[in-house]
Amino acid sequence: MDWFFLNVLHNRCWLNVTLAPMNSPVLIACAHGTRNAEGQAAIRRVMAEIETLRPGLRVVEAYVDVQEPELGGVVEGLPEGTAAVVVPLLLSTGFHIKVDVPKAIKSRPEVVAAKPLGPDPRLAELLTTHLRAAGLQENDGVLLAAAGSSLPDGSVDSEEQARLLGELLPNKVRVAYGASAQPTVPDGVASLRAELAADGGTGRVFIASYLLATGYFHDQLAKAGADIVSAPLLPSTVLAEIALERYDAVLESLS
């Protein structure tokens, strides 16, 4: 493919904008869904940023839970033979990635799925920025709080993201989950606090919110007993950039 690159000033940052080739497959941006209005707006902003970074690319909104339009209905609504790539705006491989997305596209071989957004070193950098903005010091402990998955191997991606975060920080970094996996966030906070005390430290426990946006799970983090909870990942154009890389990786694998 021939790519046309433009540099534009957007939100005080230089972004690499790529003009979509003619007849590019549709990008179905598939998020989890939330009832939180602020969270909904944050996800839609990511979708708008994807369109900004790739002019001419058709981006279609879809969800696997809570919100409409539901992914299966979006796929069914595409004209027969329309090539599309489902890009999950999700942070790890779990039930939605392994079950819901394949189920939604199984009858349409021209529709394929990309990998989720995480783990990714750029997400570790973003988490680090948020933690330091919240006042993280070297003697504090960090608990990466992920959504969690009921699948036996559903914690692998979150553990890898915690490892990537730990490479950027001198702090103790552990991981815990909001639901469906162990340890829970409150248990993780208590365990990390005890670990810091056992080492003779007086540092605080920070929760690094490994969630895209505000909503139910992020709200629960404030009740988990940590000293400070960092902001969720959005807003940030990093997520749109990663989403487009996931899309492009699928196209490259098919070429």
XYZ file of N, CA, C and O in Angstrom, residues 111-245:
540
model
N -14.886 -10.408 7.855
C -14.696 -9.587 9.053
C -13.743 -10.329 9.988
O -13.993 -11.478 10.355
N -12.659 -9.692 10.359
C -11.651 -10.315 11.209
C -11.419 -9.445 12.440
O -11.815 -8.273 12.470
N -10.779 -10.017 13.439
C -10.573 -9.296 14.701
C -9.097 -9.045 14.950
O -8.239 -9.880 14.643
N -8.808 -7.886 15.517
C -7.453 -7.520 15.915
C -7.236 -7.856 17.388
O -8.170 -8.247 18.106
N -6.014 -7.673 17.836
C -5.686 -7.884 19.242
C -6.180 -6.699 20.073
O -6.392 -5.611 19.544
N -6.345 -6.883 21.373
C -6.732 -5.765 22.245
C -5.609 -4.741 22.356
O -4.493 -4.954 21.860
N -5.876 -3.647 23.020
C -4.921 -2.548 23.111
C -3.714 -2.866 23.996
O -2.629 -2.311 23.803
N -3.929 -3.717 24.983
C -2.840 -4.036 25.887
C -2.520 -5.520 25.871
O -3.298 -6.320 25.335
N -1.348 -5.853 26.426
C -0.355 -4.961 27.034
C 0.452 -4.218 25.977
O 0.574 -4.669 24.847
N 1.016 -3.079 26.392
C 1.796 -2.263 25.470
C 2.705 -1.340 26.282
O 2.261 -0.777 27.288
N 3.968 -1.186 25.868
C 4.882 -0.302 26.611
C 4.377 1.134 26.713
O 4.644 1.823 27.695
N 3.633 1.600 25.703
C 3.126 2.977 25.741
C 2.070 3.153 26.818
O 1.922 4.234 27.394
N 1.351 2.086 27.121
C 0.389 2.155 28.218
C 1.126 2.238 29.548
O 0.668 2.916 30.478
N 2.248 1.551 29.645
C 3.072 1.660 30.862
C 3.572 3.086 31.040
O 3.583 3.624 32.154
N 3.975 3.721 29.941
C 4.424 5.114 30.019
C 3.289 6.031 30.452
O 3.489 6.957 31.257
N 2.098 5.779 29.936
C 0.943 6.601 30.300
C 0.581 6.401 31.768
O 0.288 7.369 32.488
N 0.611 5.164 32.231
C 0.356 4.881 33.640
C 1.375 5.584 34.532
O 1.029 6.138 35.580
N 2.632 5.550 34.111
C 3.691 6.211 34.874
C 3.441 7.715 34.969
O 3.597 8.327 36.038
N 3.055 8.314 33.866
C 2.746 9.751 33.855
C 1.637 10.081 34.841
O 1.723 11.057 35.605
N 0.583 9.273 34.852
C -0.545 9.515 35.751
C -0.139 9.320 37.210
O -0.579 10.079 38.085
N 0.669 8.311 37.479
C 1.106 8.072 38.852
C 1.974 9.216 39.371
O 1.796 9.677 40.500
N 2.886 9.678 38.548
C 3.752 10.771 38.980
C 2.964 12.064 39.131
O 3.249 12.873 40.022
N 1.973 12.266 38.272
C 1.114 13.443 38.414
C 0.328 13.394 39.715
O -0.012 14.428 40.295
N 0.040 12.173 40.193
C -0.691 12.002 41.447
C 0.220 12.098 42.670
O -0.265 12.018 43.804
N 1.549 12.237 42.438
C 2.470 12.430 43.553
C 3.282 11.224 43.960
O 3.827 11.180 45.069
N 3.404 10.218 43.108
C 4.147 9.008 43.444
C 5.594 9.322 43.796
O 6.281 10.049 43.081
N 6.052 8.746 44.921
C 7.444 8.849 45.360
C 8.083 7.459 45.341
O 7.376 6.445 45.297
N 9.410 7.415 45.398
C 10.118 6.144 45.242
C 9.803 5.129 46.329
O 9.920 3.921 46.099
N 9.421 5.599 47.510
C 9.157 4.651 48.602
C 7.712 4.169 48.624
O 7.324 3.375 49.491
N 6.883 4.621 47.688
C 5.485 4.185 47.616
C 5.366 2.862 46.873
O 6.240 2.493 46.081
N 4.263 2.166 47.098
C 3.959 0.949 46.372
C 2.869 1.203 45.345
O 2.026 2.081 45.534
N 2.900 0.436 44.260
C 1.937 0.623 43.171
C 1.172 -0.674 42.932
O 1.764 -1.745 42.761
N -0.143 -0.561 42.907
C -1.001 -1.694 42.594
C -1.709 -1.405 41.272
O -2.519 -0.490 41.184
N -1.375 -2.165 40.251
C -2.057 -2.033 38.966
C -3.422 -2.683 39.089
O -3.532 -3.887 39.325
N -4.473 -1.891 38.955
C -5.844 -2.390 39.118
C -6.483 -2.584 37.757
O -6.787 -1.619 37.050
N -6.677 -3.846 37.374
C -7.276 -4.198 36.088
C -8.696 -4.699 36.303
O -9.105 -5.020 37.420
N -9.447 -4.794 35.221
C -10.848 -5.206 35.324
C -10.991 -6.653 35.774
O -11.848 -6.992 36.585
N -10.148 -7.552 35.235
C -10.224 -8.961 35.598
C -10.982 -9.775 34.585
O -11.794 -9.257 33.812
N -10.735 -11.087 34.586
C -11.378 -12.005 33.658
C -11.650 -13.327 34.354
O -10.892 -13.763 35.214
N -12.744 -13.983 33.943
C -13.102 -15.287 34.508
C -12.339 -16.431 33.857
O -12.369 -17.559 34.349
N -11.648 -16.176 32.756
C -10.912 -17.232 32.070
C -9.637 -17.587 32.830
O -9.009 -16.720 33.443
N -9.242 -18.874 32.792
C -8.056 -19.302 33.549
C -6.796 -18.513 33.215
O -5.962 -18.267 34.081
N -6.639 -18.135 31.928
C -5.446 -17.402 31.530
C -5.733 -15.914 31.329
O -4.962 -15.194 30.694
N -6.832 -15.446 31.892
C -7.259 -14.079 31.663
C -6.411 -13.027 32.336
O -6.558 -11.834 32.041
N -5.516 -13.437 33.243
C -4.673 -12.473 33.962
C -3.318 -12.264 33.307
O -2.554 -11.393 33.727
N -3.013 -13.056 32.274
C -1.681 -13.022 31.674
C -1.339 -11.630 31.141
O -0.246 -11.101 31.389
N -2.264 -11.011 30.408
C -1.988 -9.699 29.818
C -1.799 -8.624 30.884
O -0.936 -7.752 30.756
N -2.617 -8.687 31.930
C -2.492 -7.694 33.001
C -1.175 -7.854 33.747
O -0.537 -6.859 34.130
N -0.758 -9.090 33.950
C 0.524 -9.333 34.609
C 1.678 -8.819 33.756
O 2.660 -8.264 34.273
N 1.555 -8.980 32.438
C 2.586 -8.452 31.544
C 2.602 -6.928 31.581
O 3.672 -6.309 31.569
N 1.415 -6.303 31.652
C 1.368 -4.843 31.737
C 1.988 -4.373 33.044
O 2.687 -3.348 33.066
N 1.773 -5.095 34.122
C 2.397 -4.754 35.401
C 3.919 -4.880 35.306
O 4.662 -4.053 35.862
N 4.381 -5.896 34.590
C 5.831 -6.059 34.411
C 6.411 -4.874 33.631
O 7.469 -4.335 33.994
N 5.717 -4.460 32.574
C 6.176 -3.319 31.780
C 6.199 -2.038 32.615
O 7.116 -1.220 32.500
N 5.190 -1.887 33.468
C 5.152 -0.725 34.349
C 6.314 -0.771 35.336
O 6.963 0.246 35.610
N 6.580 -1.965 35.860
C 7.673 -2.118 36.814
C 9.039 -1.798 36.226
O 9.951 -1.395 36.955
N 9.185 -1.959 34.918
C 10.451 -1.619 34.264
C 10.713 -0.115 34.256
O 11.853 0.322 34.131
N 9.636 0.667 34.400
C 9.767 2.121 34.343
C 9.828 2.769 35.722
O 10.120 3.967 35.815
N 9.549 1.994 36.753
C 9.461 2.559 38.093
C 10.390 1.838 39.071
O 10.586 0.621 38.958
N 10.947 2.550 40.048
C 11.738 1.906 41.084
C 10.865 1.281 42.179
O 11.375 0.590 43.064
N 9.570 1.529 42.107
C 8.641 1.098 43.157
C 8.297 -0.380 43.045
O 8.444 -1.003 41.997
N 7.802 -0.922 44.148
C 7.163 -2.239 44.097
C 5.892 -2.109 43.268
O 5.087 -1.210 43.507
N 5.697 -2.988 42.302
C 4.504 -2.977 41.458
C 3.847 -4.342 41.529
O 4.474 -5.366 41.234
N 2.595 -4.346 41.923
C 1.810 -5.579 41.986
C 0.537 -5.392 41.160
O 0.248 -4.301 40.688
N -0.234 -6.450 40.991
C -1.447 -6.366 40.179
C -2.611 -6.979 40.933
O -2.446 -7.938 41.718
N -3.814 -6.421 40.748
C -5.035 -6.943 41.356
C -6.200 -6.634 40.416
O -6.038 -5.918 39.426
N -7.380 -7.156 40.764
C -8.483 -7.144 39.804
C -9.783 -6.655 40.426
O -10.079 -6.917 41.590
N -10.563 -5.969 39.587
C -11.845 -5.438 40.037
C -12.916 -6.495 40.144
O -13.865 -6.345 40.921
N -12.800 -7.572 39.357
C -13.820 -8.622 39.374
C -13.264 -9.875 38.697
O -12.344 -9.801 37.877
N -13.816 -11.015 39.068
C -13.615 -12.288 38.357
C -12.215 -12.878 38.441
O -11.931 -13.880 37.782
N -11.326 -12.297 39.202
C -9.967 -12.823 39.328
C -9.405 -12.428 40.689
O -9.908 -11.529 41.355
N -8.358 -13.117 41.078
C -7.704 -12.878 42.369
C -6.278 -12.400 42.150
O -5.616 -12.803 41.201
N -5.766 -11.562 43.065
C -6.452 -10.991 44.227
C -7.383 -9.851 43.831
O -7.205 -9.228 42.791
N -8.369 -9.593 44.674
C -9.215 -8.430 44.472
C -8.413 -7.169 44.766
O -7.361 -7.227 45.411
N -8.904 -6.047 44.327
C -8.180 -4.796 44.572
C -8.050 -4.513 46.073
O -6.941 -4.182 46.540
N -9.118 -4.617 46.885
C -8.930 -4.387 48.327
C -7.902 -5.324 48.947
O -7.081 -4.901 49.773
N -7.935 -6.607 48.543
C -6.943 -7.548 49.076
C -5.545 -7.186 48.604
O -4.561 -7.308 49.355
N -5.431 -6.747 47.361
C -4.136 -6.344 46.828
C -3.572 -5.139 47.557
O -2.364 -5.064 47.819
N -4.439 -4.185 47.881
C -4.006 -3.004 48.642
C -3.483 -3.423 50.014
O -2.403 -2.991 50.448
N -4.254 -4.275 50.701
C -3.846 -4.715 52.041
C -2.533 -5.483 51.995
O -1.642 -5.282 52.847
N -2.379 -6.350 50.985
C -1.161 -7.145 50.865
C 0.045 -6.271 50.570
O 1.128 -6.449 51.165
N -0.114 -5.307 49.682
C 1.000 -4.423 49.338
C 1.370 -3.528 50.521
O 2.553 -3.283 50.792
N 0.370 -3.068 51.263
C 0.653 -2.242 52.438
C 1.451 -3.044 53.478
O 2.411 -2.537 54.084
N 1.064 -4.301 53.655
C 1.787 -5.156 54.590
C 3.212 -5.424 54.104
O 4.157 -5.471 54.904
N 3.367 -5.582 52.810
C 4.698 -5.817 52.231
C 5.607 -4.614 52.435
O 6.785 -4.759 52.789
N 5.060 -3.424 52.243
C 5.848 -2.212 52.461
C 6.258 -2.088 53.925
O 7.408 -1.740 54.237
N 5.320 -2.387 54.827
C 5.605 -2.292 56.262
C 6.649 -3.319 56.693
O 7.536 -3.026 57.509
N 6.552 -4.530 56.126
C 7.499 -5.589 56.484
C 8.919 -5.243 56.080
O 9.891 -5.675 56.712
N 9.034 -4.432 55.021
C 10.359 -3.996 54.577
C 10.840 -2.748 55.314
O 11.891 -2.187 54.979
N 10.045 -2.317 56.300
C 10.430 -1.154 57.091
C 10.120 0.164 56.427
O 10.590 1.216 56.879
N 9.343 0.135 55.367
C 9.028 1.358 54.653
C 7.835 2.081 55.240
O 7.037 1.520 55.989
N 7.721 3.343 54.894
C 6.593 4.164 55.343
C 5.842 4.741 54.156
O 5.097 5.705 54.288
N 6.061 4.137 52.991
C 5.442 4.650 51.773
C 3.951 4.384 51.705
O 3.398 3.569 52.448
N 3.327 5.082 50.804
C 1.892 4.952 50.584
C 1.606 3.894 49.521
O 2.496 3.469 48.789
N 0.327 3.506 49.450
C -0.123 2.587 48.404
C -0.900 3.379 47.353
O -1.904 4.031 47.666
N -0.394 3.330 46.126
C -1.049 3.964 44.990
C -1.739 2.904 44.142
O -1.143 1.861 43.860
N -2.959 3.183 43.744
C -3.613 2.345 42.747
C -3.426 2.998 41.388
O -3.789 4.158 41.183
N -2.846 2.249 40.460
C -2.748 2.689 39.070
C -3.973 2.149 38.348
O -4.112 0.937 38.158
N -4.870 3.034 37.970
C -6.123 2.623 37.338
C -5.853 2.151 35.910
O -5.647 2.965 35.001
N -5.842 0.838 35.737
C -5.638 0.263 34.399
C -7.006 0.042 33.750
O -7.421 -1.069 33.465
N -7.692 1.146 33.581
C -9.019 1.183 32.992
C -9.037 2.324 31.984
O -8.332 3.316 32.153
N -9.850 2.195 30.954
C -9.865 3.231 29.933
C -10.452 4.533 30.439
O -9.943 5.613 30.145
N -11.548 4.444 31.191
C -12.279 5.666 31.529
C -13.010 5.501 32.849
O -13.049 4.414 33.437
N -13.580 6.590 33.318
C -14.390 6.536 34.529
C -15.631 5.681 34.286
O -16.113 5.554 33.171
N -16.130 5.112 35.352
C -17.282 4.226 35.278
C -17.355 3.422 36.562
O -16.681 3.746 37.559
N -18.122 2.363 36.552
C -18.360 1.579 37.769
C -17.057 1.067 38.385
O -16.807 1.244 39.583
N -16.214 0.409 37.577
C -15.000 -0.195 38.125
C -14.044 0.862 38.667
O -13.450 0.683 39.731
N -13.892 1.961 37.948
C -12.999 3.006 38.444
C -13.535 3.608 39.741
O -12.754 3.889 40.668
N -14.836 3.788 39.836
C -15.428 4.331 41.058
C -15.152 3.433 42.262
O -14.977 3.918 43.388
N -15.121 2.118 42.023
C -14.887 1.172 43.121
C -13.467 1.267 43.674
O -13.219 0.898 44.831
N -12.547 1.743 42.872
C -11.154 1.814 43.317
C -10.983 2.750 44.510
O -10.119 2.528 45.363
N -11.807 3.778 44.578
C -11.719 4.729 45.685
C -12.111 4.094 47.017
O -11.798 4.632 48.080
N -12.785 2.952 46.964
C -13.248 2.269 48.173
C -12.329 1.126 48.602
O -12.664 0.375 49.528
N -11.202 0.973 47.909
C -10.356 -0.205 48.120
C -9.321 -0.029 49.219
O -8.594 -0.977 49.535
N -9.211 1.171 49.807
C -8.297 1.369 50.931
C -6.927 1.905 50.582
O -6.067 2.006 51.470
N -6.696 2.254 49.323
C -5.401 2.829 48.946
C -5.317 4.285 49.394
O -6.327 4.919 49.710
N -4.109 4.811 49.412
C -3.928 6.218 49.760
C -4.309 7.133 48.600
O -4.922 8.182 48.803
N -3.966 6.724 47.394
C -4.230 7.548 46.213
C -4.571 6.642 45.036
O -3.977 5.566 44.860
N -5.533 7.075 44.231
C -5.912 6.378 43.003
C -5.601 7.294 41.826
O -6.048 8.445 41.792
N -4.834 6.800 40.881
C -4.498 7.619 39.715
C -5.672 7.675 38.743
O -6.624 6.892 38.830
N -5.589 8.590 37.796
C -6.643 8.741 36.790
C -6.634 7.562 35.829
O -5.600 6.904 35.642
N -7.777 7.258 35.211
C -7.799 6.223 34.169
C -6.989 6.672 32.960
O -6.506 7.806 32.899
N -6.837 5.792 31.988
C -5.940 6.054 30.869
C -6.401 7.201 29.969
O -5.578 7.941 29.429
N -7.694 7.322 29.774
C -8.212 8.388 28.913
C -8.467 9.655 29.704
O -8.782 9.595 30.897
N -8.336 10.832 29.031
C -8.091 11.030 27.603
C -6.610 10.974 27.247
O -5.765 11.477 27.980
N -6.318 10.366 26.103
C -4.971 10.319 25.558
C -5.054 9.797 24.131
O -5.736 8.798 23.876
N -4.345 10.437 23.220
C -4.322 9.964 21.834
C -3.539 8.668 21.676
O -3.611 8.028 20.625
N -2.813 8.263 22.715
C -2.055 7.013 22.658
C -2.966 5.841 22.336
O -2.601 4.945 21.563
N -4.164 5.833 22.896
C -5.069 4.709 22.677
C -5.499 4.627 21.219
O -5.593 3.527 20.645
N -5.761 5.766 20.598
C -6.128 5.778 19.178
C -4.956 5.306 18.317
O -5.151 4.573 17.331
N -3.749 5.717 18.673
C -2.564 5.295 17.925
C -2.385 3.777 17.998
O -2.090 3.123 16.984
N -2.549 3.216 19.187
C -2.412 1.772 19.348
C -3.515 1.048 18.572
O -3.270 0.026 17.914
N -4.736 1.571 18.634
C -5.852 0.952 17.916
C -5.558 0.860 16.424
O -5.819 -0.167 15.777
N -5.005 1.919 15.848
C -4.670 1.899 14.423
C -3.533 0.926 14.133
O -3.517 0.276 13.075
N -2.596 0.797 15.044
C -1.528 -0.190 14.855
C -2.092 -1.610 14.873
O -1.653 -2.476 14.093
